[in-house]
Amino acid sequence: MKLAAEVWRSSVRLLTTTNSPPQLNGGGNKSGLWRWRSFSGQPKRTVMWTWVCGFMLFTLGVISLFTGHVVSHLEWYSQQLSKRSLLDMSRREPIDVWKSKYSNFFYGCSERGRNFPPAVQEHSSNGYLLIAASGGLNQQRTGITDAVVVARILNATLVVPELDHHSYWKDDSDFNDIFDVNWFISSLTKDVTVVKRVPDRVMRSMEKPPYTMRVPRKSTPEYYLDQVLPILSRRHVLQLTKFDYRLANDLDEDMQKLRCRVNYNALRFTKRIQSVGMKVVKRMRKMANRFIAVHLRFEPDMLAFSGCDFGGGEKERAELAEIRKRWDTLPDLDPLEERKRGKCPLTPHEVGLMLRALGFANNTYIYVASGEIYGGEKTLRPLRDLFPNFYTKEMLANDELKPLLPFSSRLAAIDYIVSDESDVFITNNNGNMAKILAGRRRFMGHKRTIRPNAKKLSALFVDREKMEWHTFAKKVKSCQRGFMGDPDEFKPGRGEFHEYPQSCICQRPFSYDKHSTEEGEEEEIQEEVHNNARPGYGHLSPPDSERDEVFPD
């Protein structure tokens, strides 16, 4: 109150001094009148403005005393202005295709909140939750991540999830064949109680087998509490099947951070897989200080699922149509319309053209993360011609891979490790591996991740022969604005959390660099120079349909 009173007295003194009437006699009259006129040529406006200023000062003092929020609000506005200036700067500066200039201002932050209660112990939980994951390695990864969060919502004891042995890949690997199960359990001790199996005494005490159910996709926490918890409490052991994308995208911040702790910390590959993966990385680094990884995703199953044409004529259409029969619920699609919508993967040749147009020279070292390529060497040859320093896991670790060859998920884990460690990661579709790795790389400081803007590029590739390379490269750069993995590409309300883990990304203070490039500065477009693409951020393409989103990879 002392501060408020002092502010008020100061404002009153100012008003009294300024508004005292001029003396009728003596020199004081002229002096006072001179002071009045010199202060303002419009006395009435000055009086009004002074009253307003005094009232505002008084109000500010009272608010500061009784709420203490003024300073914190000023800090918040300062942070927002700092962030805005950072992103405004990024929109007008030349882009480095190897690294986002502003990536150092962002870092992963997934710590537990102060009010996040400890995990419920096994003997006090509402029962045991069994999870049957679905799909390939990365689709199962999303299911495992969400399973931990669901167990937390239900106050349940989570049994180590079962992996899918019946998907397209027919991989019979168990959880402990791919992930470090002991680390998974111990790292989540404060979040959720995890056990390797339901105790025998519990199984013997059950009158019926564990109840099995499948929840709808993207179910909310309220659904689990209203529809699943009563069954779990009654039966004490419950199994959720086909568990992929069965939890809502939007959760409160504590639960989103738990998702991050699971995905980016608890799910650690086994030492054997990690060792092989890092050997491949070291061999790439031995040849080049930096390299790019391309997830081609041009396997026959992917192409069949997409419903697109890739220039192979009637033979290609017949082969892909036969593979497509394994999905009973897929609609009939118009290949041309799908390409216009940006739903078709780029061919390896188109991927190579895009990368060269962006500024990657032909001496760039490239690691191709992929399974069986449709069309084999004939399909890959144009990409090899554009990037002769072309490598795969089979080329770099043939002997070490032999024990893993019968297991597609373990091979996919090697590609995951090398792609994660690469300087630049290029996706060729927005499937599960692309989303999971894009989110992880954002969490790890926005490591450069490039996703083709297939909707715009498809039309550009059709007209490729009608334009000079200089023009083509310029148009590719324009198409790729907003698809280069920069910090400001996320639009609130768009995209899956696994791809945009915004609740788990924090920003460091940013200070304006007076020497940054001025807006409007022209850049030279040179085919062989890396740092020659200008950023600018267009709108993200619409979120992928559920058909794309749940495709196993």
Coordinates of C-alpha atoms in Angstrom, one line a residue:
M1 CA 0.0 0.0 0.0
K2 CA 2.9 2.4 0.6
L3 CA 3.9 2.1 -3.0
A4 CA 0.4 2.7 -4.2
A5 CA 0.1 5.8 -1.9
E6 CA 3.4 7.2 -3.1
V7 CA 2.3 6.8 -6.7
W8 CA -0.9 8.5 -6.0
R9 CA 0.8 11.4 -4.1
S10 CA 3.2 11.9 -7.0
S11 CA 0.4 12.1 -9.5
V12 CA -1.5 14.6 -7.4
R13 CA 1.6 16.8 -7.0
L14 CA 2.1 16.8 -10.7
L15 CA -1.5 17.8 -11.3
T16 CA -1.4 20.5 -8.6
T17 CA 1.8 22.1 -10.0
T18 CA 0.7 22.0 -13.5
N19 CA -2.9 23.2 -13.0
S20 CA -2.3 26.0 -10.3
P21 CA -3.9 29.2 -11.7
P22 CA -1.5 32.1 -12.8
Q23 CA -1.1 35.0 -10.3
L24 CA -2.9 38.2 -11.1
N25 CA 0.0 40.5 -10.0
G26 CA 3.8 40.4 -9.9
G27 CA 6.4 38.4 -11.8
G28 CA 4.9 35.1 -10.7
N29 CA 2.1 35.7 -13.2
K30 CA 4.4 35.8 -16.2
S31 CA 6.6 33.0 -14.9
G32 CA 3.6 30.7 -14.2
L33 CA 2.0 31.6 -17.6
W34 CA 5.3 30.9 -19.4
R35 CA 5.6 27.6 -17.7
W36 CA 2.0 26.7 -18.6
R37 CA 2.5 27.7 -22.3
S38 CA 5.9 26.1 -22.6
F39 CA 4.6 22.8 -21.3
S40 CA 1.9 22.6 -23.9
G41 CA 0.1 24.8 -26.5
Q42 CA -3.2 23.0 -25.5
P43 CA -3.7 23.3 -21.7
K44 CA -7.0 21.3 -21.6
R45 CA -5.5 18.3 -23.4
T46 CA -2.5 18.4 -21.1
V47 CA -4.6 18.4 -18.0
M48 CA -6.7 15.5 -19.3
W49 CA -3.6 13.5 -20.3
T50 CA -1.9 14.1 -17.0
W51 CA -5.0 12.9 -15.1
V52 CA -5.0 9.8 -17.3
C53 CA -1.3 9.1 -16.7
G54 CA -1.7 9.6 -13.0
F55 CA -4.6 7.2 -12.8
M56 CA -2.7 4.6 -14.9
L57 CA 0.3 4.8 -12.6
F58 CA -2.0 4.5 -9.5
T59 CA -3.8 1.5 -11.0
L60 CA -0.5 -0.2 -12.0
G61 CA 0.8 0.2 -8.4
V62 CA -2.4 -1.3 -6.9
I63 CA -2.3 -4.2 -9.4
S64 CA 1.4 -4.9 -8.7
L65 CA 0.7 -4.9 -4.9
F66 CA -2.3 -7.2 -4.9
T67 CA -1.6 -9.6 -7.7
G68 CA 2.2 -9.6 -8.4
H69 CA 1.4 -10.6 -12.0
V70 CA 2.6 -7.5 -13.8
V71 CA 6.3 -8.6 -14.0
S72 CA 5.5 -12.1 -15.0
H73 CA 3.1 -10.9 -17.7
L74 CA 5.8 -8.5 -19.0
E75 CA 8.2 -11.5 -19.1
W76 CA 5.7 -13.6 -21.0
Y77 CA 5.2 -10.8 -23.6
S78 CA 8.9 -10.4 -23.9
Q79 CA 9.3 -14.2 -24.6
Q80 CA 6.5 -14.0 -27.2
L81 CA 8.2 -11.1 -28.9
S82 CA 11.5 -12.9 -28.8
K83 CA 10.0 -16.0 -30.4
R84 CA 8.2 -13.9 -33.0
S85 CA 11.4 -12.1 -33.9
L86 CA 13.2 -15.4 -34.2
L87 CA 10.6 -16.9 -36.6
D88 CA 10.3 -13.7 -38.6
M89 CA 14.1 -13.7 -39.0
S90 CA 14.0 -17.3 -40.2
R91 CA 11.5 -16.5 -42.9
R92 CA 13.8 -14.1 -44.7
E93 CA 17.2 -15.5 -44.3
P94 CA 19.0 -17.9 -46.7
I95 CA 18.6 -21.5 -45.5
D96 CA 21.3 -24.0 -44.8
V97 CA 20.1 -27.3 -46.1
W98 CA 22.3 -29.1 -43.6
K99 CA 21.1 -27.4 -40.4
S100 CA 18.4 -25.0 -39.3
K101 CA 20.1 -21.8 -38.1
Y102 CA 17.7 -21.4 -35.2
S103 CA 17.7 -25.1 -34.1
N104 CA 20.1 -24.2 -31.2
F105 CA 17.3 -22.2 -29.6
F106 CA 15.1 -25.2 -29.1
Y107 CA 15.5 -28.3 -27.0
G108 CA 13.6 -31.3 -25.7
C109 CA 12.0 -30.9 -22.2
S110 CA 9.8 -33.8 -21.0
E111 CA 10.5 -33.7 -17.2
R112 CA 7.7 -34.6 -14.8
G113 CA 5.7 -31.7 -13.4
R114 CA 5.8 -30.9 -9.7
N115 CA 2.2 -32.1 -9.2
F116 CA 2.6 -35.3 -11.2
P117 CA 1.8 -38.1 -8.7
P118 CA 4.0 -41.1 -8.4
A119 CA 3.1 -44.4 -10.1
V120 CA 0.5 -46.5 -8.4
Q121 CA 2.1 -49.7 -7.0
E122 CA 1.2 -53.1 -8.3
H123 CA -0.8 -54.2 -5.3
S124 CA -2.8 -50.9 -5.2
S125 CA -3.6 -50.7 -8.9
N126 CA -6.9 -51.3 -10.6
G127 CA -5.7 -54.4 -12.4
Y128 CA -3.3 -55.7 -15.1
L129 CA -3.4 -54.2 -18.6
L130 CA -2.4 -56.4 -21.5
I131 CA -1.6 -54.7 -24.8
A132 CA -1.4 -56.3 -28.2
A133 CA 0.5 -53.9 -30.5
S134 CA -0.3 -53.8 -34.2
G135 CA 1.7 -53.4 -37.4
G136 CA 5.4 -53.0 -38.2
L137 CA 8.1 -51.6 -35.9
N138 CA 7.2 -48.0 -35.9
Q139 CA 3.4 -48.5 -35.8
Q140 CA 4.0 -50.7 -32.8
R141 CA 6.2 -48.1 -31.3
T142 CA 3.2 -45.6 -31.3
G143 CA 1.0 -48.3 -29.7
I144 CA 3.5 -49.0 -26.9
T145 CA 4.0 -45.3 -26.2
D146 CA 0.2 -44.8 -25.9
A147 CA -0.2 -48.0 -23.9
V148 CA 1.9 -46.6 -21.0
V149 CA -0.2 -43.4 -21.0
V150 CA -3.5 -45.5 -21.0
A151 CA -2.1 -47.5 -18.0
R152 CA -1.5 -44.3 -16.2
I153 CA -5.0 -43.0 -17.0
L154 CA -6.5 -46.2 -15.6
N155 CA -4.1 -46.5 -12.6
A156 CA -3.3 -50.0 -14.0
T157 CA -0.2 -52.2 -13.9
L158 CA 1.1 -52.5 -17.4
V159 CA 2.3 -55.9 -18.6
V160 CA 5.1 -55.6 -21.2
P161 CA 3.2 -55.3 -24.5
E162 CA 3.0 -58.1 -27.0
L163 CA 4.3 -57.4 -30.6
D164 CA 2.4 -58.2 -33.7
H165 CA 3.5 -61.6 -35.2
H166 CA 0.8 -61.8 -37.9
S167 CA 1.3 -58.6 -40.0
Y168 CA 2.5 -58.4 -43.5
W169 CA 6.1 -59.0 -42.5
K170 CA 5.5 -62.1 -40.4
D171 CA 8.1 -61.2 -37.9
D172 CA 7.9 -63.3 -34.7
S173 CA 10.2 -61.0 -32.6
D174 CA 9.1 -60.4 -29.1
F175 CA 9.5 -57.1 -27.1
N176 CA 12.8 -58.2 -25.5
D177 CA 14.2 -59.1 -28.9
I178 CA 14.0 -55.5 -30.1
F179 CA 13.8 -53.3 -27.0
D180 CA 15.8 -53.4 -23.7
V181 CA 12.9 -54.6 -21.5
N182 CA 14.7 -54.1 -18.2
W183 CA 15.5 -50.5 -19.1
F184 CA 11.9 -50.0 -20.2
I185 CA 10.6 -51.1 -16.8
S186 CA 13.1 -49.3 -14.7
S187 CA 13.0 -46.0 -16.5
L188 CA 9.2 -45.8 -16.1
T189 CA 9.2 -46.6 -12.4
K190 CA 8.0 -43.1 -11.4
D191 CA 5.3 -43.0 -14.1
V192 CA 3.7 -46.5 -14.4
T193 CA 4.3 -49.8 -12.8
V194 CA 5.4 -52.3 -15.5
V195 CA 5.7 -56.0 -15.1
K196 CA 6.9 -58.8 -17.5
R197 CA 3.9 -61.0 -17.0
V198 CA 0.7 -61.3 -14.9
P199 CA 1.6 -63.2 -11.7
D200 CA 0.6 -66.9 -11.6
R201 CA -1.5 -66.4 -8.4
V202 CA -3.6 -63.8 -10.2
M203 CA -4.1 -66.0 -13.2
R204 CA -5.0 -69.0 -11.0
S205 CA -7.6 -67.0 -9.1
M206 CA -9.5 -65.9 -12.3
E207 CA -12.7 -67.8 -13.1
K208 CA -12.6 -66.7 -16.7
P209 CA -9.8 -65.9 -19.3
P210 CA -8.7 -62.3 -19.5
Y211 CA -11.4 -60.1 -21.1
T212 CA -10.4 -58.9 -24.6
M213 CA -11.7 -55.8 -26.3
R214 CA -10.7 -53.3 -29.0
V215 CA -11.3 -49.6 -28.3
P216 CA -12.1 -47.1 -31.1
R217 CA -9.3 -45.1 -32.7
K218 CA -8.2 -41.9 -31.0
S219 CA -10.3 -42.6 -27.9
T220 CA -10.2 -39.9 -25.2
P221 CA -9.1 -40.4 -21.6
E222 CA -12.8 -40.0 -20.7
Y223 CA -13.7 -43.0 -22.9
Y224 CA -11.1 -45.1 -21.1
L225 CA -12.4 -44.0 -17.7
D226 CA -16.1 -44.5 -18.6
Q227 CA -15.9 -47.6 -20.8
V228 CA -12.7 -49.5 -20.0
L229 CA -12.0 -48.9 -16.3
P230 CA -15.2 -50.6 -15.1
I231 CA -14.3 -53.8 -17.0
L232 CA -10.8 -53.7 -15.7
S233 CA -11.9 -53.2 -12.1
R234 CA -14.4 -56.1 -12.4
R235 CA -12.2 -58.6 -14.3
H236 CA -8.8 -57.4 -12.9
V237 CA -7.0 -58.5 -16.1
L238 CA -7.9 -56.8 -19.4
Q239 CA -6.4 -57.1 -22.9
L240 CA -6.7 -54.4 -25.5
T241 CA -6.1 -55.7 -29.1
K242 CA -4.9 -54.0 -32.3
F243 CA -3.5 -51.3 -30.2
D244 CA -2.4 -48.6 -32.6
Y245 CA -3.5 -45.0 -32.6
R246 CA -6.1 -45.9 -30.0
L247 CA -5.5 -42.8 -27.8
A248 CA -6.5 -39.2 -28.7
N249 CA -3.9 -36.9 -30.2
D250 CA -4.6 -34.0 -27.8
L251 CA -3.9 -34.7 -24.1
D252 CA -3.0 -32.5 -21.2
E253 CA 0.6 -31.4 -20.9
D254 CA 1.6 -34.0 -18.2
M255 CA 0.4 -36.9 -20.3
Q256 CA 2.0 -35.5 -23.5
K257 CA 5.3 -35.3 -21.7
L258 CA 4.9 -38.8 -20.5
R259 CA 4.5 -39.9 -24.1
C260 CA 7.8 -38.2 -24.8
R261 CA 9.5 -39.9 -21.9
V262 CA 8.4 -43.3 -23.2
N263 CA 9.2 -42.7 -26.9
Y264 CA 12.5 -40.8 -26.5
N265 CA 13.9 -42.5 -23.4
A266 CA 12.2 -45.7 -22.3
L267 CA 12.1 -47.4 -25.7
R268 CA 15.7 -48.2 -26.1
F269 CA 16.9 -50.8 -28.6
T270 CA 18.7 -53.9 -27.4
K271 CA 22.5 -53.7 -27.1
R272 CA 22.9 -56.0 -30.1
I273 CA 20.7 -53.9 -32.4
Q274 CA 22.3 -50.7 -31.1
S275 CA 25.8 -52.0 -31.7
V276 CA 25.1 -52.9 -35.4
G277 CA 23.3 -49.6 -36.0
M278 CA 26.2 -47.5 -34.6
K279 CA 28.7 -49.5 -36.6
V280 CA 26.9 -48.5 -39.8
V281 CA 26.9 -44.9 -38.6
K282 CA 30.6 -44.9 -37.8
R283 CA 31.4 -46.4 -41.3
M284 CA 29.4 -43.6 -42.9
R285 CA 31.2 -41.0 -40.7
K286 CA 34.5 -42.5 -41.6
M287 CA 33.8 -41.7 -45.3
A288 CA 32.2 -38.3 -44.8
N289 CA 31.9 -35.8 -42.0
R290 CA 28.2 -35.5 -42.7
F291 CA 25.7 -37.6 -44.6
I292 CA 22.0 -37.6 -45.4
A293 CA 19.6 -40.5 -44.9
V294 CA 16.7 -41.1 -47.3
H295 CA 13.7 -43.3 -46.3
L296 CA 12.6 -44.2 -49.8
R297 CA 9.6 -46.3 -48.7
F298 CA 9.3 -47.6 -52.3
E299 CA 8.5 -51.2 -51.4
P300 CA 5.8 -53.1 -53.3
D301 CA 3.3 -53.1 -50.3
M302 CA 3.6 -49.3 -49.9
L303 CA 3.0 -48.7 -53.6
A304 CA 0.1 -51.1 -53.7
F305 CA -1.5 -49.5 -50.6
S306 CA -1.1 -46.0 -52.1
G307 CA -3.3 -46.8 -55.1
C308 CA -0.9 -44.8 -57.4
D309 CA 0.7 -45.4 -60.8
F310 CA 4.5 -45.2 -61.1
G311 CA 5.0 -45.5 -64.8
G312 CA 5.3 -49.3 -65.0
G313 CA 2.3 -49.8 -67.3
E314 CA -0.1 -52.8 -67.2
K315 CA 2.4 -55.2 -65.6
E316 CA 2.9 -52.8 -62.7
R317 CA -0.9 -52.3 -62.3
A318 CA -1.5 -56.0 -62.2
E319 CA 1.2 -56.8 -59.7
L320 CA 0.2 -54.0 -57.3
A321 CA -3.5 -54.8 -57.6
E322 CA -2.8 -58.3 -56.5
I323 CA -0.9 -57.1 -53.4
R324 CA -3.7 -54.6 -52.7
K325 CA -6.2 -57.4 -52.2
R326 CA -4.9 -58.1 -48.7
W327 CA -6.6 -54.9 -47.5
D328 CA -10.3 -55.6 -47.6
T329 CA -11.5 -52.1 -46.7
L330 CA -9.4 -50.0 -49.1
P331 CA -11.5 -47.9 -51.4
D332 CA -11.0 -47.8 -55.2
L333 CA -8.8 -44.9 -56.0
D334 CA -8.0 -42.8 -59.0
P335 CA -4.2 -42.8 -59.4
L336 CA -4.2 -39.4 -61.1
E337 CA -6.3 -37.8 -58.4
E338 CA -4.2 -39.4 -55.7
R339 CA -1.0 -37.9 -57.3
K340 CA -2.7 -34.4 -57.5
R341 CA -3.6 -34.7 -53.8
G342 CA 0.1 -35.4 -52.9
K343 CA -0.7 -39.0 -51.7
C344 CA 1.8 -40.8 -53.9
P345 CA 5.4 -41.5 -52.9
L346 CA 8.0 -39.9 -55.1
T347 CA 10.0 -42.3 -57.2
P348 CA 13.7 -42.7 -56.3
H349 CA 14.6 -40.6 -59.4
E350 CA 12.2 -37.8 -58.3
V351 CA 13.7 -37.9 -54.8
G352 CA 17.2 -37.4 -56.3
L353 CA 16.0 -34.5 -58.5
M354 CA 14.4 -32.8 -55.5
L355 CA 17.6 -33.1 -53.4
R356 CA 19.9 -31.8 -56.2
A357 CA 17.5 -28.9 -56.8
L358 CA 17.6 -28.0 -53.1
G359 CA 21.4 -27.8 -53.3
F360 CA 22.9 -31.2 -52.3
A361 CA 25.9 -31.8 -54.6
N362 CA 26.5 -35.1 -56.4
N363 CA 29.4 -35.8 -54.0
T364 CA 27.0 -35.9 -51.0
Y365 CA 27.0 -39.2 -49.1
I366 CA 23.6 -40.8 -49.0
Y367 CA 22.3 -43.6 -46.9
V368 CA 19.2 -45.3 -48.2
A369 CA 16.9 -46.7 -45.5
S370 CA 14.6 -49.2 -47.3
G371 CA 13.5 -52.7 -47.7
E372 CA 13.0 -54.4 -51.1
I373 CA 12.7 -51.7 -53.7
Y374 CA 10.0 -52.3 -56.3
G375 CA 11.7 -52.7 -59.6
G376 CA 15.1 -53.4 -58.0
E377 CA 18.3 -51.9 -59.4
K378 CA 16.5 -50.5 -62.5
T379 CA 14.4 -48.3 -60.2
L380 CA 17.4 -47.3 -58.1
R381 CA 19.8 -46.5 -61.0
P382 CA 18.7 -42.9 -61.6
L383 CA 19.2 -42.1 -57.9
R384 CA 22.6 -43.7 -57.9
D385 CA 23.6 -41.6 -61.0
L386 CA 22.6 -38.4 -59.2
F387 CA 24.4 -39.5 -55.9
P388 CA 27.2 -42.0 -56.6
N389 CA 28.1 -42.1 -52.9
F390 CA 25.1 -44.4 -52.3
Y391 CA 25.0 -46.8 -49.4
T392 CA 22.7 -49.2 -47.6
K393 CA 22.9 -51.2 -44.4
E394 CA 23.6 -54.3 -46.5
M395 CA 26.6 -52.7 -48.1
L396 CA 28.0 -51.4 -44.9
A397 CA 27.4 -54.3 -42.4
N398 CA 26.6 -57.4 -44.4
D399 CA 28.2 -59.9 -41.9
E400 CA 26.7 -58.2 -38.9
L401 CA 23.3 -58.2 -40.5
K402 CA 23.1 -62.0 -41.2
P403 CA 21.6 -62.9 -37.8
L404 CA 19.0 -60.2 -38.2
L405 CA 17.9 -61.1 -41.8
P406 CA 14.9 -63.2 -40.9
F407 CA 13.5 -60.4 -38.7
S408 CA 12.1 -57.4 -40.6
S409 CA 11.5 -55.3 -37.5
R410 CA 15.1 -55.7 -36.3
L411 CA 16.3 -54.7 -39.7
A412 CA 14.0 -51.7 -39.6
A413 CA 15.5 -50.8 -36.2
I414 CA 19.0 -50.5 -37.9
D415 CA 17.5 -48.1 -40.5
Y416 CA 15.9 -46.1 -37.6
I417 CA 19.2 -45.7 -35.8
V418 CA 21.2 -44.6 -38.8
S419 CA 18.4 -42.2 -40.0
D420 CA 18.2 -40.7 -36.5
E421 CA 22.0 -40.2 -36.4
S422 CA 22.1 -38.6 -39.9
D423 CA 22.7 -34.9 -40.4
V424 CA 19.7 -34.7 -42.7
F425 CA 16.8 -37.1 -42.8
I426 CA 14.5 -37.2 -45.9
T427 CA 11.2 -38.9 -45.8
N428 CA 9.3 -40.0 -48.9
N429 CA 5.9 -40.5 -47.4
N430 CA 4.2 -39.5 -44.2
G431 CA 4.0 -42.9 -42.7
N432 CA 4.8 -44.2 -39.3
M433 CA 8.6 -44.2 -39.5
A434 CA 8.6 -40.7 -41.1
K435 CA 6.4 -39.3 -38.3
I436 CA 8.2 -41.0 -35.4
L437 CA 11.6 -39.9 -36.6
A438 CA 10.5 -36.4 -37.5
G439 CA 9.1 -35.9 -34.0
R440 CA 12.3 -37.3 -32.4
R441 CA 14.5 -35.1 -34.5
R442 CA 12.4 -32.1 -33.5
F443 CA 12.8 -33.1 -29.8
M444 CA 16.5 -33.5 -30.3
G445 CA 17.0 -29.8 -31.4
H446 CA 15.3 -29.7 -34.7
K447 CA 17.8 -31.7 -36.7
R448 CA 17.1 -31.1 -40.3
T449 CA 14.2 -33.2 -41.6
I450 CA 12.9 -32.8 -45.1
R451 CA 9.5 -34.0 -46.2
P452 CA 8.6 -33.6 -49.9
N453 CA 5.7 -31.4 -50.6
A454 CA 4.3 -34.0 -52.9
K455 CA 1.2 -32.1 -53.8
K456 CA 3.1 -29.3 -55.4
L457 CA 6.1 -31.3 -56.6
S458 CA 3.9 -33.7 -58.6
A459 CA 2.8 -31.0 -61.0
L460 CA 6.4 -29.7 -61.2
F461 CA 7.8 -33.1 -62.2
V462 CA 5.2 -33.5 -64.9
D463 CA 6.6 -30.3 -66.5
R464 CA 10.2 -31.0 -65.7
E465 CA 11.3 -31.3 -69.4
K466 CA 9.7 -28.0 -70.3
M467 CA 12.0 -25.9 -68.2
E468 CA 15.7 -25.2 -67.7
W469 CA 17.4 -26.6 -64.6
H470 CA 17.8 -23.1 -63.1
T471 CA 14.0 -22.6 -63.2
F472 CA 13.2 -26.1 -62.0
A473 CA 15.6 -25.7 -59.0
K474 CA 14.0 -22.3 -58.1
K475 CA 10.5 -23.8 -58.2
V476 CA 11.5 -26.8 -56.1
K477 CA 12.9 -24.5 -53.4
S478 CA 9.6 -22.6 -53.5
C479 CA 7.6 -25.8 -53.2
Q480 CA 9.6 -27.0 -50.2
R481 CA 9.1 -23.8 -48.1
G482 CA 7.6 -25.0 -44.9
F483 CA 8.7 -28.7 -45.4
M484 CA 12.3 -28.4 -44.3
G485 CA 12.0 -29.3 -40.6
D486 CA 12.4 -25.7 -39.3
P487 CA 11.1 -24.7 -35.8
D488 CA 8.1 -22.7 -37.0
E489 CA 6.6 -25.2 -39.4
F490 CA 4.0 -26.5 -36.9
K491 CA 0.6 -24.9 -37.0
P492 CA -1.5 -25.3 -33.8
G493 CA -4.2 -27.9 -34.2
R494 CA -2.5 -29.6 -37.1
G495 CA -0.5 -32.9 -37.2
E496 CA -0.1 -35.9 -35.0
F497 CA 1.7 -35.5 -31.6
H498 CA 4.2 -38.2 -32.6
E499 CA 5.3 -36.0 -35.5
Y500 CA 5.0 -32.6 -33.7
P501 CA 5.6 -33.1 -29.9
Q502 CA 5.2 -29.4 -29.2
S503 CA 4.5 -30.0 -25.5
C504 CA 8.0 -31.4 -25.1
I505 CA 9.9 -28.7 -26.9
C506 CA 11.2 -25.6 -25.1
Q507 CA 12.9 -22.4 -26.3
R508 CA 16.0 -20.7 -25.1
P509 CA 16.1 -16.9 -25.0
F510 CA 16.8 -15.3 -28.4
S511 CA 18.7 -12.1 -29.0
Y512 CA 18.3 -10.2 -32.3
D513 CA 21.4 -10.4 -34.5
K514 CA 22.0 -7.0 -36.1
H515 CA 24.1 -8.6 -38.7
S516 CA 21.4 -10.9 -40.0
T517 CA 20.5 -10.9 -43.6
E518 CA 18.0 -8.1 -44.5
E519 CA 14.6 -9.0 -45.9
G520 CA 14.4 -9.1 -49.7
E521 CA 18.1 -10.0 -50.2
E522 CA 18.4 -12.0 -53.4
E523 CA 20.3 -15.3 -53.4
E524 CA 22.1 -16.9 -56.3
I525 CA 20.8 -20.3 -57.3
Q526 CA 23.7 -22.5 -57.9
E527 CA 23.3 -26.2 -58.5
E528 CA 26.4 -27.4 -56.6
V529 CA 26.3 -24.9 -53.7
H530 CA 24.6 -26.1 -50.5
N531 CA 23.6 -22.9 -48.7
N532 CA 21.5 -21.4 -51.4
A533 CA 17.8 -22.0 -50.6
R534 CA 15.7 -19.3 -49.1
P535 CA 13.2 -20.1 -46.5
G536 CA 9.6 -19.0 -46.4
Y537 CA 6.9 -20.9 -44.8
G538 CA 3.7 -21.8 -46.6
H539 CA 0.8 -23.7 -45.1
L540 CA 1.3 -27.3 -44.2
S541 CA -0.6 -29.8 -46.3
P542 CA -3.8 -31.1 -44.7
P543 CA -3.4 -33.8 -42.1
D544 CA -3.1 -37.3 -43.6
S545 CA -6.2 -39.4 -43.7
E546 CA -6.5 -42.3 -41.3
R547 CA -5.7 -44.6 -44.2
D548 CA -2.2 -43.1 -44.5
E549 CA -1.8 -42.6 -40.8
V550 CA -2.3 -46.2 -39.7
F551 CA -0.4 -47.9 -42.5
P552 CA 2.1 -50.3 -41.0
D553 CA 5.7 -49.7 -41.9

